[in-house]
Short mmCIF file of N, CA, C and O in Angstrom, two decimals:
data_model
loop_
_atom_site.label_atom_id
_atom_site.label_comp_id
_atom_site.label_asym_id
_atom_site.label_seq_id
_atom_site.Cartn_x
_atom_site.Cartn_y
_atom_site.Cartn_z
N MET S 218 -8.59 -1.41 -11.45
CA MET S 218 -8.04 -1.75 -10.17
C MET S 218 -6.53 -1.51 -10.20
O MET S 218 -5.86 -1.79 -11.17
N LYS S 219 -6.02 -0.99 -9.09
CA LYS S 219 -4.60 -0.69 -8.99
C LYS S 219 -3.97 -1.66 -7.99
O LYS S 219 -4.50 -1.89 -6.91
N ILE S 220 -2.84 -2.23 -8.36
CA ILE S 220 -2.11 -3.10 -7.46
C ILE S 220 -0.81 -2.39 -7.10
O ILE S 220 -0.08 -1.93 -7.98
N GLY S 221 -0.56 -2.29 -5.82
CA GLY S 221 0.65 -1.62 -5.37
C GLY S 221 1.38 -2.46 -4.35
O GLY S 221 0.78 -3.31 -3.67
N ARG S 222 2.65 -2.26 -4.24
CA ARG S 222 3.47 -2.96 -3.28
C ARG S 222 4.38 -1.95 -2.58
O ARG S 222 4.84 -1.00 -3.20
N VAL S 223 4.60 -2.17 -1.30
CA VAL S 223 5.48 -1.29 -0.54
C VAL S 223 6.53 -2.11 0.20
O VAL S 223 6.28 -3.25 0.59
N ALA S 224 7.70 -1.54 0.35
CA ALA S 224 8.76 -2.09 1.19
C ALA S 224 8.90 -1.13 2.35
O ALA S 224 9.37 0.00 2.18
N VAL S 225 8.45 -1.54 3.52
CA VAL S 225 8.40 -0.65 4.67
C VAL S 225 9.54 -0.95 5.64
O VAL S 225 9.76 -2.10 6.02
N LEU S 226 10.23 0.11 6.03
CA LEU S 226 11.29 0.00 7.03
C LEU S 226 10.92 0.88 8.21
O LEU S 226 10.33 1.96 8.04
N GLY S 227 11.23 0.44 9.41
CA GLY S 227 10.93 1.20 10.61
C GLY S 227 12.12 2.00 11.10
O GLY S 227 13.20 1.97 10.52
N GLY S 228 11.89 2.71 12.20
CA GLY S 228 12.96 3.49 12.82
C GLY S 228 13.46 4.63 11.97
O GLY S 228 14.57 5.11 12.16
N GLY S 229 12.68 5.07 11.01
CA GLY S 229 13.07 6.18 10.16
C GLY S 229 13.94 5.79 8.98
O GLY S 229 14.30 6.63 8.16
N ALA S 230 14.30 4.51 8.89
CA ALA S 230 15.11 4.05 7.75
C ALA S 230 14.23 3.98 6.50
O ALA S 230 13.03 3.77 6.59
N CYS S 231 14.84 4.19 5.34
CA CYS S 231 14.08 4.16 4.10
C CYS S 231 14.99 3.71 2.96
O CYS S 231 16.16 4.09 2.91
N LEU S 232 14.44 2.91 2.08
CA LEU S 232 15.18 2.54 0.88
C LEU S 232 15.36 3.78 0.02
O LEU S 232 14.45 4.62 -0.05
N PRO S 233 16.49 3.93 -0.65
CA PRO S 233 16.73 5.14 -1.45
C PRO S 233 15.83 5.24 -2.68
O PRO S 233 15.50 6.33 -3.12
N THR S 234 15.44 4.10 -3.25
CA THR S 234 14.59 4.11 -4.44
C THR S 234 13.68 2.89 -4.41
O THR S 234 13.83 2.00 -3.57
N ALA S 235 12.77 2.86 -5.36
CA ALA S 235 11.90 1.70 -5.50
C ALA S 235 12.74 0.48 -5.87
O ALA S 235 13.81 0.60 -6.46
N VAL S 236 12.25 -0.69 -5.47
CA VAL S 236 12.96 -1.94 -5.76
C VAL S 236 12.20 -2.69 -6.84
O VAL S 236 11.06 -3.08 -6.65
N SER S 237 12.85 -2.87 -7.99
CA SER S 237 12.25 -3.60 -9.09
C SER S 237 12.75 -5.03 -9.05
O SER S 237 13.93 -5.30 -9.27
N VAL S 238 11.84 -5.96 -8.75
CA VAL S 238 12.20 -7.37 -8.67
C VAL S 238 12.21 -7.97 -10.07
O VAL S 238 13.08 -8.76 -10.41
N MET S 239 11.23 -7.60 -10.86
CA MET S 239 11.15 -7.97 -12.27
C MET S 239 10.13 -7.01 -12.90
O MET S 239 9.51 -6.22 -12.21
N GLU S 240 10.00 -7.08 -14.20
CA GLU S 240 9.07 -6.18 -14.88
C GLU S 240 7.67 -6.33 -14.29
O GLU S 240 7.14 -7.44 -14.18
N GLY S 241 7.10 -5.22 -13.87
CA GLY S 241 5.76 -5.23 -13.30
C GLY S 241 5.69 -5.56 -11.83
O GLY S 241 4.62 -5.58 -11.25
N LEU S 242 6.81 -5.84 -11.21
CA LEU S 242 6.85 -6.16 -9.78
C LEU S 242 7.81 -5.19 -9.09
O LEU S 242 9.02 -5.42 -9.01
N ILE S 243 7.24 -4.08 -8.66
CA ILE S 243 8.03 -3.00 -8.08
C ILE S 243 7.52 -2.68 -6.68
O ILE S 243 6.32 -2.53 -6.48
N TYR S 244 8.45 -2.59 -5.74
CA TYR S 244 8.11 -2.23 -4.37
C TYR S 244 8.51 -0.78 -4.14
O TYR S 244 9.68 -0.42 -4.30
N GLU S 245 7.54 0.03 -3.75
CA GLU S 245 7.80 1.44 -3.45
C GLU S 245 8.28 1.57 -2.01
O GLU S 245 7.75 0.92 -1.11
N PRO S 246 9.29 2.40 -1.76
CA PRO S 246 9.79 2.55 -0.40
C PRO S 246 8.83 3.35 0.48
O PRO S 246 8.17 4.29 0.02
N LEU S 247 8.74 2.93 1.71
CA LEU S 247 7.92 3.63 2.70
C LEU S 247 8.65 3.52 4.02
O LEU S 247 9.20 2.47 4.36
N SER S 248 8.67 4.60 4.77
CA SER S 248 9.36 4.64 6.04
C SER S 248 8.40 5.00 7.16
O SER S 248 7.49 5.81 6.96
N VAL S 249 8.58 4.39 8.32
CA VAL S 249 7.85 4.79 9.51
C VAL S 249 8.88 5.18 10.56
O VAL S 249 9.94 4.56 10.67
N SER S 250 8.59 6.21 11.30
CA SER S 250 9.57 6.72 12.27
C SER S 250 9.61 5.90 13.55
O SER S 250 10.62 5.89 14.25
N SER S 251 8.55 5.18 13.84
CA SER S 251 8.49 4.42 15.08
C SER S 251 9.51 3.28 15.10
O SER S 251 9.66 2.55 14.13
N PRO S 252 10.19 3.11 16.24
CA PRO S 252 11.13 1.99 16.36
C PRO S 252 10.46 0.69 16.80
O PRO S 252 11.12 -0.34 16.94
N GLU S 253 9.16 0.71 17.04
CA GLU S 253 8.44 -0.48 17.48
C GLU S 253 8.55 -1.60 16.44
O GLU S 253 8.47 -1.32 15.24
N PRO S 254 8.74 -2.84 16.86
CA PRO S 254 8.90 -3.94 15.92
C PRO S 254 7.72 -4.14 14.97
O PRO S 254 7.92 -4.57 13.84
N ASP S 255 6.51 -3.82 15.43
CA ASP S 255 5.34 -4.03 14.58
C ASP S 255 4.94 -2.80 13.77
O ASP S 255 3.95 -2.82 13.05
N ALA S 256 5.71 -1.73 13.84
CA ALA S 256 5.38 -0.50 13.12
C ALA S 256 5.34 -0.70 11.60
O ALA S 256 4.41 -0.21 10.95
N PRO S 257 6.30 -1.42 10.99
CA PRO S 257 6.20 -1.64 9.54
C PRO S 257 4.94 -2.41 9.15
O PRO S 257 4.29 -2.08 8.16
N LEU S 258 4.57 -3.42 9.94
CA LEU S 258 3.35 -4.17 9.65
C LEU S 258 2.13 -3.27 9.73
O LEU S 258 1.25 -3.32 8.87
N LYS S 259 2.07 -2.42 10.74
CA LYS S 259 0.95 -1.48 10.87
C LYS S 259 0.89 -0.55 9.66
O LYS S 259 -0.19 -0.23 9.18
N ALA S 260 2.05 -0.12 9.17
CA ALA S 260 2.08 0.75 7.99
C ALA S 260 1.56 0.03 6.76
O ALA S 260 0.83 0.60 5.95
N ILE S 261 1.94 -1.24 6.60
CA ILE S 261 1.44 -2.03 5.47
C ILE S 261 -0.07 -2.16 5.56
O ILE S 261 -0.78 -1.97 4.57
N LEU S 262 -0.58 -2.48 6.74
CA LEU S 262 -2.03 -2.63 6.91
C LEU S 262 -2.76 -1.31 6.63
O LEU S 262 -3.85 -1.30 6.05
N GLU S 263 -2.16 -0.19 7.03
CA GLU S 263 -2.78 1.12 6.75
C GLU S 263 -2.79 1.40 5.25
O GLU S 263 -3.77 1.91 4.71
N GLN S 264 -1.71 1.05 4.56
CA GLN S 264 -1.67 1.23 3.10
C GLN S 264 -2.74 0.38 2.43
O GLN S 264 -3.42 0.82 1.50
N MET S 265 -2.92 -0.86 2.91
CA MET S 265 -3.95 -1.73 2.37
C MET S 265 -5.33 -1.12 2.60
O MET S 265 -6.18 -1.13 1.70
N ARG S 266 -5.56 -0.60 3.81
CA ARG S 266 -6.85 0.01 4.13
C ARG S 266 -7.14 1.20 3.21
O ARG S 266 -8.24 1.36 2.69
N LEU S 267 -6.12 2.01 2.99
CA LEU S 267 -6.29 3.18 2.11
C LEU S 267 -6.60 2.76 0.68
O LEU S 267 -7.46 3.37 0.02
N MET S 268 -5.92 1.72 0.19
CA MET S 268 -6.19 1.23 -1.17
C MET S 268 -7.60 0.65 -1.28
O MET S 268 -8.30 0.87 -2.26
N GLU S 269 -8.02 -0.09 -0.25
CA GLU S 269 -9.37 -0.67 -0.24
C GLU S 269 -10.42 0.44 -0.20
O GLU S 269 -11.45 0.35 -0.86
N GLU S 270 -10.15 1.47 0.58
CA GLU S 270 -11.08 2.60 0.65
C GLU S 270 -11.19 3.28 -0.72
O GLU S 270 -12.28 3.61 -1.18
N GLY S 271 -10.06 3.47 -1.37
CA GLY S 271 -10.07 4.08 -2.70
C GLY S 271 -10.83 3.25 -3.71
O GLY S 271 -11.61 3.77 -4.51
N LEU S 272 -10.65 1.93 -3.66
CA LEU S 272 -11.38 1.04 -4.55
C LEU S 272 -12.87 1.10 -4.27
O LEU S 272 -13.68 1.16 -5.20
N ALA S 273 -13.25 1.09 -3.00
CA ALA S 273 -14.67 1.16 -2.64
C ALA S 273 -15.30 2.47 -3.14
O ALA S 273 -16.41 2.47 -3.68
N ARG S 274 -14.58 3.57 -2.99
CA ARG S 274 -15.10 4.86 -3.48
C ARG S 274 -15.23 4.84 -5.01
O ARG S 274 -16.20 5.34 -5.56
N GLU S 275 -14.22 4.25 -5.67
CA GLU S 275 -14.26 4.17 -7.13
C GLU S 275 -15.45 3.34 -7.59
O GLU S 275 -16.17 3.74 -8.50
N LEU S 276 -15.66 2.21 -6.94
CA LEU S 276 -16.78 1.35 -7.33
C LEU S 276 -18.13 1.99 -6.99
O LEU S 276 -19.11 1.79 -7.70
N ALA S 277 -18.18 2.76 -5.91
CA ALA S 277 -19.43 3.42 -5.52
C ALA S 277 -19.80 4.52 -6.51
O ALA S 277 -20.98 4.85 -6.66
N ASN S 278 -18.83 5.06 -7.21
CA ASN S 278 -19.09 6.12 -8.19
C ASN S 278 -19.47 5.61 -9.56
O ASN S 278 -19.81 6.38 -10.45
N VAL S 279 -19.43 4.29 -9.75
CA VAL S 279 -19.82 3.70 -11.03
C VAL S 279 -21.32 3.85 -11.20
O VAL S 279 -22.09 3.61 -10.29
N GLY S 280 -21.73 4.26 -12.39
CA GLY S 280 -23.15 4.54 -12.63
C GLY S 280 -24.08 3.35 -12.67
O GLY S 280 -25.29 3.51 -12.62
N ASP S 281 -23.56 2.13 -12.74
CA ASP S 281 -24.44 0.97 -12.87
C ASP S 281 -24.72 0.27 -11.54
O ASP S 281 -25.08 -0.89 -11.51
N THR S 282 -24.55 0.97 -10.42
CA THR S 282 -24.88 0.36 -9.13
C THR S 282 -26.39 0.33 -8.96
O THR S 282 -27.13 1.09 -9.55
N TRP S 283 -26.86 -0.56 -8.12
CA TRP S 283 -28.30 -0.74 -7.94
C TRP S 283 -28.82 0.22 -6.96
O TRP S 283 -29.08 0.45 -6.01
#
């Protein structure tokens, strides 16, 4: 299982690099071009959906499924 974190900014703004809070706790920068206030939240939810989809595909490919 992969755990990822993102720091999302809207309006096209983006952090220059990943933010390391402490060892093993790193936020990867992500930018959305939309100026809408909820655009960063939507981007976070989309990233979560993509990670969940990847995990589901990974688990579906395991040979010990029923």
